[in-house]
Coordinates of C-alpha atoms in Angstrom, one line a residue:
M42 CA 0.1 0.2 -0.1
T43 CA 1.3 3.4 -1.0
V44 CA 1.9 6.4 1.6
L45 CA -1.1 7.9 -0.2
A46 CA -3.2 5.4 -0.1
S47 CA -2.4 5.1 3.6
A48 CA -3.2 8.7 4.1
C49 CA -6.4 8.7 2.0
M50 CA -7.7 5.5 4.1
A51 CA -6.5 7.3 7.5
L52 CA -8.8 10.2 6.3
A53 CA -11.5 7.9 5.3
L54 CA -11.7 6.3 8.6
A55 CA -11.2 9.6 10.5
S56 CA -14.3 11.1 8.4
G57 CA -16.4 8.2 9.4
A58 CA -15.5 8.1 12.8
M59 CA -16.9 11.8 13.0
A60 CA -20.0 11.0 10.8
A61 CA -21.0 8.8 13.8
E62 CA -24.1 9.8 15.6
P63 CA -23.1 12.7 17.8
I64 CA -23.2 13.0 21.7
V65 CA -25.8 15.5 22.3
I66 CA -25.3 17.7 25.2
G67 CA -27.7 20.5 26.4
V68 CA -26.7 23.7 27.7
P69 CA -29.4 25.9 29.1
V70 CA -27.5 29.3 30.3
I71 CA -28.2 32.8 30.3
F72 CA -27.4 34.6 27.0
T73 CA -29.1 38.2 27.6
G74 CA -29.9 40.6 30.1
P75 CA -27.5 41.4 33.0
G76 CA -26.0 38.0 33.2
A77 CA -25.2 37.5 29.4
F78 CA -21.5 37.9 29.7
V79 CA -21.9 34.7 32.1
G80 CA -23.4 32.4 29.5
E81 CA -21.1 34.0 26.6
A82 CA -18.0 32.8 28.6
E83 CA -19.5 29.5 29.3
K84 CA -20.6 29.3 25.4
N85 CA -17.1 30.3 24.1
T86 CA -15.3 27.6 26.5
L87 CA -17.9 24.4 25.5
E88 CA -17.3 25.8 21.6
M89 CA -13.4 26.0 22.2
L90 CA -13.3 22.5 23.9
G91 CA -15.7 20.9 21.6
E92 CA -14.1 21.9 18.8
E93 CA -10.6 20.6 20.1
L94 CA -12.2 17.2 21.3
N95 CA -14.1 16.7 17.7
G96 CA -10.8 17.6 15.8
K97 CA -9.2 14.4 17.8
G98 CA -11.8 12.1 17.2
G99 CA -14.4 13.0 19.4
V100 CA -15.0 10.4 22.4
E101 CA -14.7 6.8 20.9
G102 CA -15.0 8.2 17.5
R103 CA -18.4 10.1 18.3
P104 CA -18.3 13.8 18.0
V105 CA -20.0 15.9 20.9
K106 CA -22.9 18.6 19.6
F107 CA -23.9 21.2 22.0
V108 CA -27.8 22.1 22.1
Y109 CA -27.8 25.9 23.9
Y110 CA -30.9 27.8 24.9
D111 CA -31.1 31.2 26.7
T112 CA -32.8 30.8 29.9
E113 CA -32.8 34.7 30.3
G114 CA -31.7 34.3 33.8
K115 CA -35.6 33.2 34.7
P116 CA -36.6 30.2 36.7
D117 CA -39.5 29.5 34.7
V118 CA -37.6 29.5 31.5
A119 CA -35.1 27.5 32.6
V120 CA -37.7 24.8 33.7
R121 CA -39.3 24.9 30.1
L122 CA -36.1 24.8 28.3
F123 CA -34.8 22.1 30.5
K124 CA -37.7 20.0 29.7
R125 CA -37.3 20.7 26.2
L126 CA -33.6 19.2 26.1
I127 CA -34.6 16.2 27.8
E128 CA -38.0 15.6 25.5
K129 CA -37.0 17.1 22.2
D130 CA -33.6 17.3 21.9
K131 CA -32.9 13.9 23.5
V132 CA -29.7 15.1 25.1
T133 CA -27.5 12.6 26.7
A134 CA -26.4 14.9 29.4
I135 CA -26.9 18.7 30.5
L136 CA -24.7 21.1 31.8
G137 CA -26.1 24.1 33.6
P138 CA -28.0 26.5 34.3
T139 CA -25.8 29.2 35.2
A140 CA -27.7 30.8 38.2
S141 CA -28.7 29.3 41.5
W142 CA -32.2 30.6 41.2
E143 CA -32.7 28.7 38.3
A144 CA -30.8 25.6 39.4
G145 CA -33.8 25.1 42.3
P146 CA -36.7 24.5 40.3
V147 CA -34.7 22.3 37.9
K148 CA -33.1 19.9 40.2
P149 CA -36.0 17.6 40.9
I150 CA -36.6 17.5 36.9
A151 CA -33.5 16.3 36.5
E152 CA -33.8 13.8 39.4
K153 CA -37.4 12.4 38.0
E154 CA -36.4 12.0 34.2
K155 CA -32.8 10.6 35.4
M156 CA -30.9 13.1 33.5
P157 CA -27.2 13.2 34.2
T158 CA -26.5 17.0 35.0
I159 CA -23.8 18.8 36.0
M160 CA -25.0 22.4 37.2
L161 CA -23.0 25.6 36.6
A162 CA -24.0 27.6 39.9
S163 CA -22.9 27.3 43.4
A164 CA -25.6 27.6 45.8
R165 CA -25.3 24.4 48.5
A166 CA -29.0 23.6 48.2
I167 CA -28.0 22.3 44.5
V168 CA -26.0 19.6 46.3
D169 CA -27.6 19.3 49.8
P170 CA -29.4 17.4 49.9
V171 CA -27.9 15.4 47.4
A172 CA -29.8 14.2 44.5
R173 CA -28.5 11.3 42.7
W174 CA -28.5 12.8 39.2
V175 CA -27.2 16.4 39.7
F176 CA -23.4 17.8 40.5
K177 CA -22.0 21.2 40.2
T178 CA -18.8 22.8 39.6
P179 CA -18.7 26.1 41.4
A180 CA -17.6 25.9 45.1
E181 CA -20.6 26.0 47.1
D182 CA -21.5 28.9 49.0
R183 CA -21.0 26.9 52.2
I184 CA -17.1 26.7 51.2
V185 CA -16.9 30.1 50.3
V186 CA -18.6 31.5 53.4
G187 CA -16.7 29.2 55.7
R188 CA -13.3 31.2 54.3
L189 CA -14.6 34.3 54.1
L190 CA -16.0 34.2 58.1
A191 CA -12.8 32.8 58.9
H192 CA -10.8 35.6 57.5
L193 CA -12.8 38.2 59.0
K194 CA -12.0 36.4 62.3
A195 CA -8.5 36.3 61.9
S196 CA -8.6 39.9 61.4
G197 CA -10.5 40.9 64.4
L198 CA -13.6 42.1 62.2
T199 CA -16.1 39.9 64.3
Q200 CA -19.1 42.1 64.0
I201 CA -20.5 42.7 60.5
A202 CA -23.3 44.2 58.5
L203 CA -25.3 41.8 56.0
A204 CA -27.0 42.7 52.8
S205 CA -27.9 40.1 50.4
S206 CA -30.5 39.8 47.5
Q207 CA -33.7 38.1 47.3
D208 CA -33.0 34.9 45.0
G209 CA -31.6 31.7 45.7
F210 CA -28.3 33.0 45.1
G211 CA -28.4 35.7 47.8
D212 CA -30.7 33.7 50.2
G213 CA -28.0 30.7 49.8
G214 CA -25.3 33.2 51.1
R215 CA -27.4 34.7 54.1
K216 CA -28.4 31.3 55.1
E217 CA -24.5 30.1 55.3
V218 CA -23.5 33.3 57.0
L219 CA -26.1 33.3 59.9
E220 CA -25.6 29.9 60.3
Q221 CA -21.9 29.9 60.2
A222 CA -21.2 33.2 61.9
A223 CA -21.2 31.9 65.7
E224 CA -18.8 28.8 65.2
H225 CA -16.1 31.5 63.8
G226 CA -16.6 34.1 66.5
I227 CA -18.5 36.4 64.4
K228 CA -21.7 38.6 65.3
V229 CA -24.1 39.8 62.4
V230 CA -25.5 43.2 63.9
F231 CA -27.2 44.0 60.7
D232 CA -29.2 41.7 58.3
E233 CA -31.2 43.1 55.3
R234 CA -32.3 42.0 51.9
Y235 CA -32.9 43.7 48.9
T236 CA -34.4 43.0 45.4
M237 CA -31.9 42.5 42.2
E238 CA -33.8 45.1 40.5
D239 CA -33.3 47.8 43.3
A240 CA -31.3 51.0 41.6
D241 CA -30.5 52.8 44.9
L242 CA -29.3 50.8 48.0
T243 CA -28.1 54.2 49.7
P244 CA -31.1 54.1 52.3
M245 CA -29.9 50.8 53.5
L246 CA -26.0 51.5 53.4
N247 CA -26.9 54.7 55.6
K248 CA -28.5 52.4 58.2
I249 CA -25.4 50.4 58.5
K250 CA -23.6 53.3 58.9
K251 CA -25.3 53.8 62.1
T252 CA -24.5 50.6 63.4
E253 CA -21.8 48.9 65.3
A254 CA -20.6 46.9 62.3
R255 CA -16.6 46.6 61.7
A256 CA -16.9 45.4 58.3
V257 CA -19.7 44.8 55.5
V258 CA -20.7 41.7 53.7
N259 CA -23.0 42.1 50.6
W260 CA -23.8 38.5 49.1
S261 CA -25.5 39.2 45.6
S262 CA -24.9 38.5 41.7
S263 CA -26.2 39.9 38.3
R264 CA -25.9 43.7 38.6
A265 CA -26.9 44.3 42.3
P266 CA -23.0 44.1 43.3
I267 CA -22.4 46.8 41.2
V268 CA -25.1 48.8 42.4
F269 CA -24.0 48.0 46.1
A270 CA -20.0 49.0 45.3
M271 CA -21.1 52.5 43.7
N272 CA -23.5 53.6 46.4
Y273 CA -21.4 52.5 49.3
K274 CA -18.9 55.0 48.0
Q275 CA -21.5 57.3 47.3
V276 CA -22.6 57.3 51.1
G277 CA -18.8 57.3 52.2
L278 CA -18.7 54.1 54.2
A279 CA -15.2 53.2 55.2
L280 CA -15.8 50.1 56.8
P281 CA -13.9 46.8 55.1
H282 CA -16.1 46.0 52.1
F283 CA -16.7 42.3 51.2
Q284 CA -18.6 40.5 48.4
S285 CA -19.5 37.2 47.0
H286 CA -17.4 35.3 44.9
A287 CA -20.0 36.4 42.2
F288 CA -17.9 39.7 42.1
L289 CA -14.7 37.9 41.1
A290 CA -15.0 38.8 37.2
K291 CA -13.6 41.8 34.9
T292 CA -16.9 42.6 34.0
F293 CA -17.8 44.2 37.5
L294 CA -14.3 45.8 38.3
D295 CA -15.4 47.5 34.6
A296 CA -18.4 48.6 35.8
T297 CA -17.5 50.0 39.1
G298 CA -14.1 51.6 38.4
A299 CA -12.0 53.0 41.4
N300 CA -15.4 52.4 43.5
A301 CA -13.7 48.7 43.7
E302 CA -10.9 49.4 45.3
G303 CA -10.0 47.6 48.5
I304 CA -13.1 45.4 48.2
M305 CA -12.3 41.8 49.3
A306 CA -14.0 38.4 48.2
A307 CA -13.3 34.9 48.7
G308 CA -13.8 32.6 45.9
Q309 CA -11.8 30.0 43.8
K310 CA -8.2 30.3 42.6
F311 CA -9.4 31.2 38.9
E312 CA -8.7 34.9 39.4
G313 CA -5.4 34.6 41.1
G314 CA -4.0 31.7 38.7
R315 CA -0.9 33.8 37.8
L316 CA -0.2 34.6 41.1
L317 CA -0.2 31.0 42.5
P318 CA 3.4 29.0 43.7
D319 CA 4.2 27.1 40.5
A320 CA 3.8 23.6 42.8
D321 CA 0.0 24.6 42.9
P322 CA -1.3 21.9 40.4
Q323 CA -4.1 24.3 39.1
K324 CA -1.9 27.0 38.3
K325 CA -0.7 25.5 35.0
I326 CA -4.4 24.4 34.0
I327 CA -5.7 27.8 34.8
T328 CA -2.8 29.7 32.8
E329 CA -3.4 27.8 29.9
Y330 CA -7.0 28.1 29.7
Q331 CA -6.6 32.0 30.1
A332 CA -4.3 32.1 27.3
A333 CA -6.3 29.8 24.9
Y334 CA -9.6 31.6 25.7
K335 CA -7.9 35.0 25.0
A336 CA -6.2 33.8 21.6
K337 CA -9.2 32.2 20.4
W338 CA -12.1 34.7 21.3
G339 CA -9.8 38.0 21.7
K340 CA -11.1 38.5 25.5
D341 CA -10.1 37.6 28.9
A342 CA -11.7 34.5 30.5
N343 CA -13.9 34.7 33.3
Q344 CA -14.5 32.3 36.4
F345 CA -18.2 31.2 34.8
G346 CA -16.5 29.9 31.9
A347 CA -13.9 28.4 33.6
G348 CA -16.9 26.5 35.6
A349 CA -18.1 25.0 32.3
Y350 CA -14.7 24.0 31.7
D351 CA -14.3 21.8 34.4
A352 CA -18.0 20.6 33.9
F353 CA -17.0 19.4 30.5
K354 CA -13.9 17.5 31.4
I355 CA -15.6 15.5 34.0
L356 CA -18.5 14.6 31.8
V357 CA -16.0 13.6 28.9
A358 CA -13.8 11.8 31.3
A359 CA -17.1 9.8 32.2
L360 CA -18.4 9.3 29.0
R361 CA -14.8 7.5 28.0
K362 CA -15.4 5.5 30.9
A363 CA -19.4 4.4 31.0
G364 CA -20.6 5.6 27.6
T365 CA -24.0 7.4 27.1
D366 CA -26.1 4.6 29.2
P367 CA -27.5 7.3 31.9
E368 CA -27.3 5.6 34.9
K369 CA -23.7 4.2 33.9
L370 CA -22.8 7.7 33.0
R371 CA -24.2 9.3 36.1
A372 CA -22.1 6.5 38.2
A373 CA -19.2 7.6 36.1
I374 CA -19.4 11.2 37.0
E375 CA -20.3 10.3 40.8
E376 CA -16.4 8.3 40.6
T377 CA -14.6 11.3 39.6
R378 CA -11.8 11.7 42.0
G379 CA -8.7 13.4 42.3
Y380 CA -9.6 15.7 39.0
V381 CA -7.4 18.5 39.2
G382 CA -9.5 21.5 37.3
I383 CA -9.7 25.1 37.3
G384 CA -11.8 25.5 40.2
G385 CA -9.9 23.0 42.1
V386 CA -9.3 19.1 43.0
Y387 CA -12.8 17.4 42.7
S388 CA -13.4 14.2 44.4
Y389 CA -17.3 13.5 44.1
S390 CA -18.8 10.6 46.1
P391 CA -22.6 9.5 46.8
S392 CA -22.7 11.8 49.7
D393 CA -20.6 14.4 47.8
H394 CA -22.0 15.8 44.5
G395 CA -20.2 19.3 44.9
G396 CA -16.5 17.7 45.2
L397 CA -14.7 20.4 46.6
T398 CA -13.0 21.2 49.6
R399 CA -12.2 25.0 51.3
D400 CA -8.7 24.3 50.3
S401 CA -10.0 25.3 46.7
V402 CA -11.1 29.0 47.9
V403 CA -8.6 31.6 48.4
M404 CA -8.9 35.3 49.6
Y405 CA -8.9 38.2 47.2
R406 CA -8.4 42.2 47.6
V407 CA -9.0 44.7 44.6
S408 CA -5.7 46.4 44.1
G409 CA -4.4 48.8 41.1
G410 CA -7.8 48.1 39.4
G411 CA -7.1 44.2 39.5
W412 CA -7.6 41.5 41.9
Q413 CA -4.6 40.6 44.2
L414 CA -4.2 37.4 46.7
L415 CA -4.2 37.9 50.3
K416 CA -2.2 35.9 52.2

């Protein structure tokens, strides 16, 4: 057989393999509204990874195909589209939804329909109580709050004012702060909630100024942290200012500008990847992903795309191990042990579908217009 004939046969075999039935993966995330930048990063990441995987022959010769839907950040839309992915699109697995307030209503559907699902939201309620068919990649609020409260205690900031948004994300963070405060020696002297639609939070912040608080913690996402940060400076609050891990994105820094200077937050290592010691196994993965994303899309990656990265890698490893049978695939995801990802080192188990420990979370401070690691 000539070299040319061999090359043609290899090409034909590769083409035949990629003509095999695709593995369809559903991706219901936010593409419109204030959270559109989140869904964009998730989609861009999956497109980049899917293209790379398919270029190497896919999964056992089968390409992956994504079906994207815009949940608009609305729970009812997320529920409808989640059902559509299962009933009409016949997906093998689902990566999403994006937001914690969407995840709650969707969780029982995944369980009822026995759909392997890796969510891209962080609320503890997604995995506690454990649902057999539901996993997630972002660090849950329980872990992030624990790291934040430990920092507050170590800093002597034991009296705090707590503000939070009235939604799944804000409620989850608030619940964790209130439940964990005492064990960390923290006293919550102010606790007030607001809606994500509130455009002026100065009345609440002025009330905080009259309390005995020594630090302020805000737990919200979407555009709410931006409003909070801008109003914080407007009322002249000089107390140490802490935001949730949702704030750890360049989008928020760009929107708040100098008003973000000094803000602190606990979160996963993504934003500080370049600052990690070389011995940290996550550093190489984080920095390579950031470089590849920038080269592909001409813009910076964010932690939300990073969550999609880990979810896809975990799913593909499970597909290689177990194939597309739902129960076998679910079990293979649950058997993930020691996967070093962007978000941390993941080890799922029958009693833990979050897979991360507090070691995956670090403290940040905005300095010079960017996030810096706190020791």
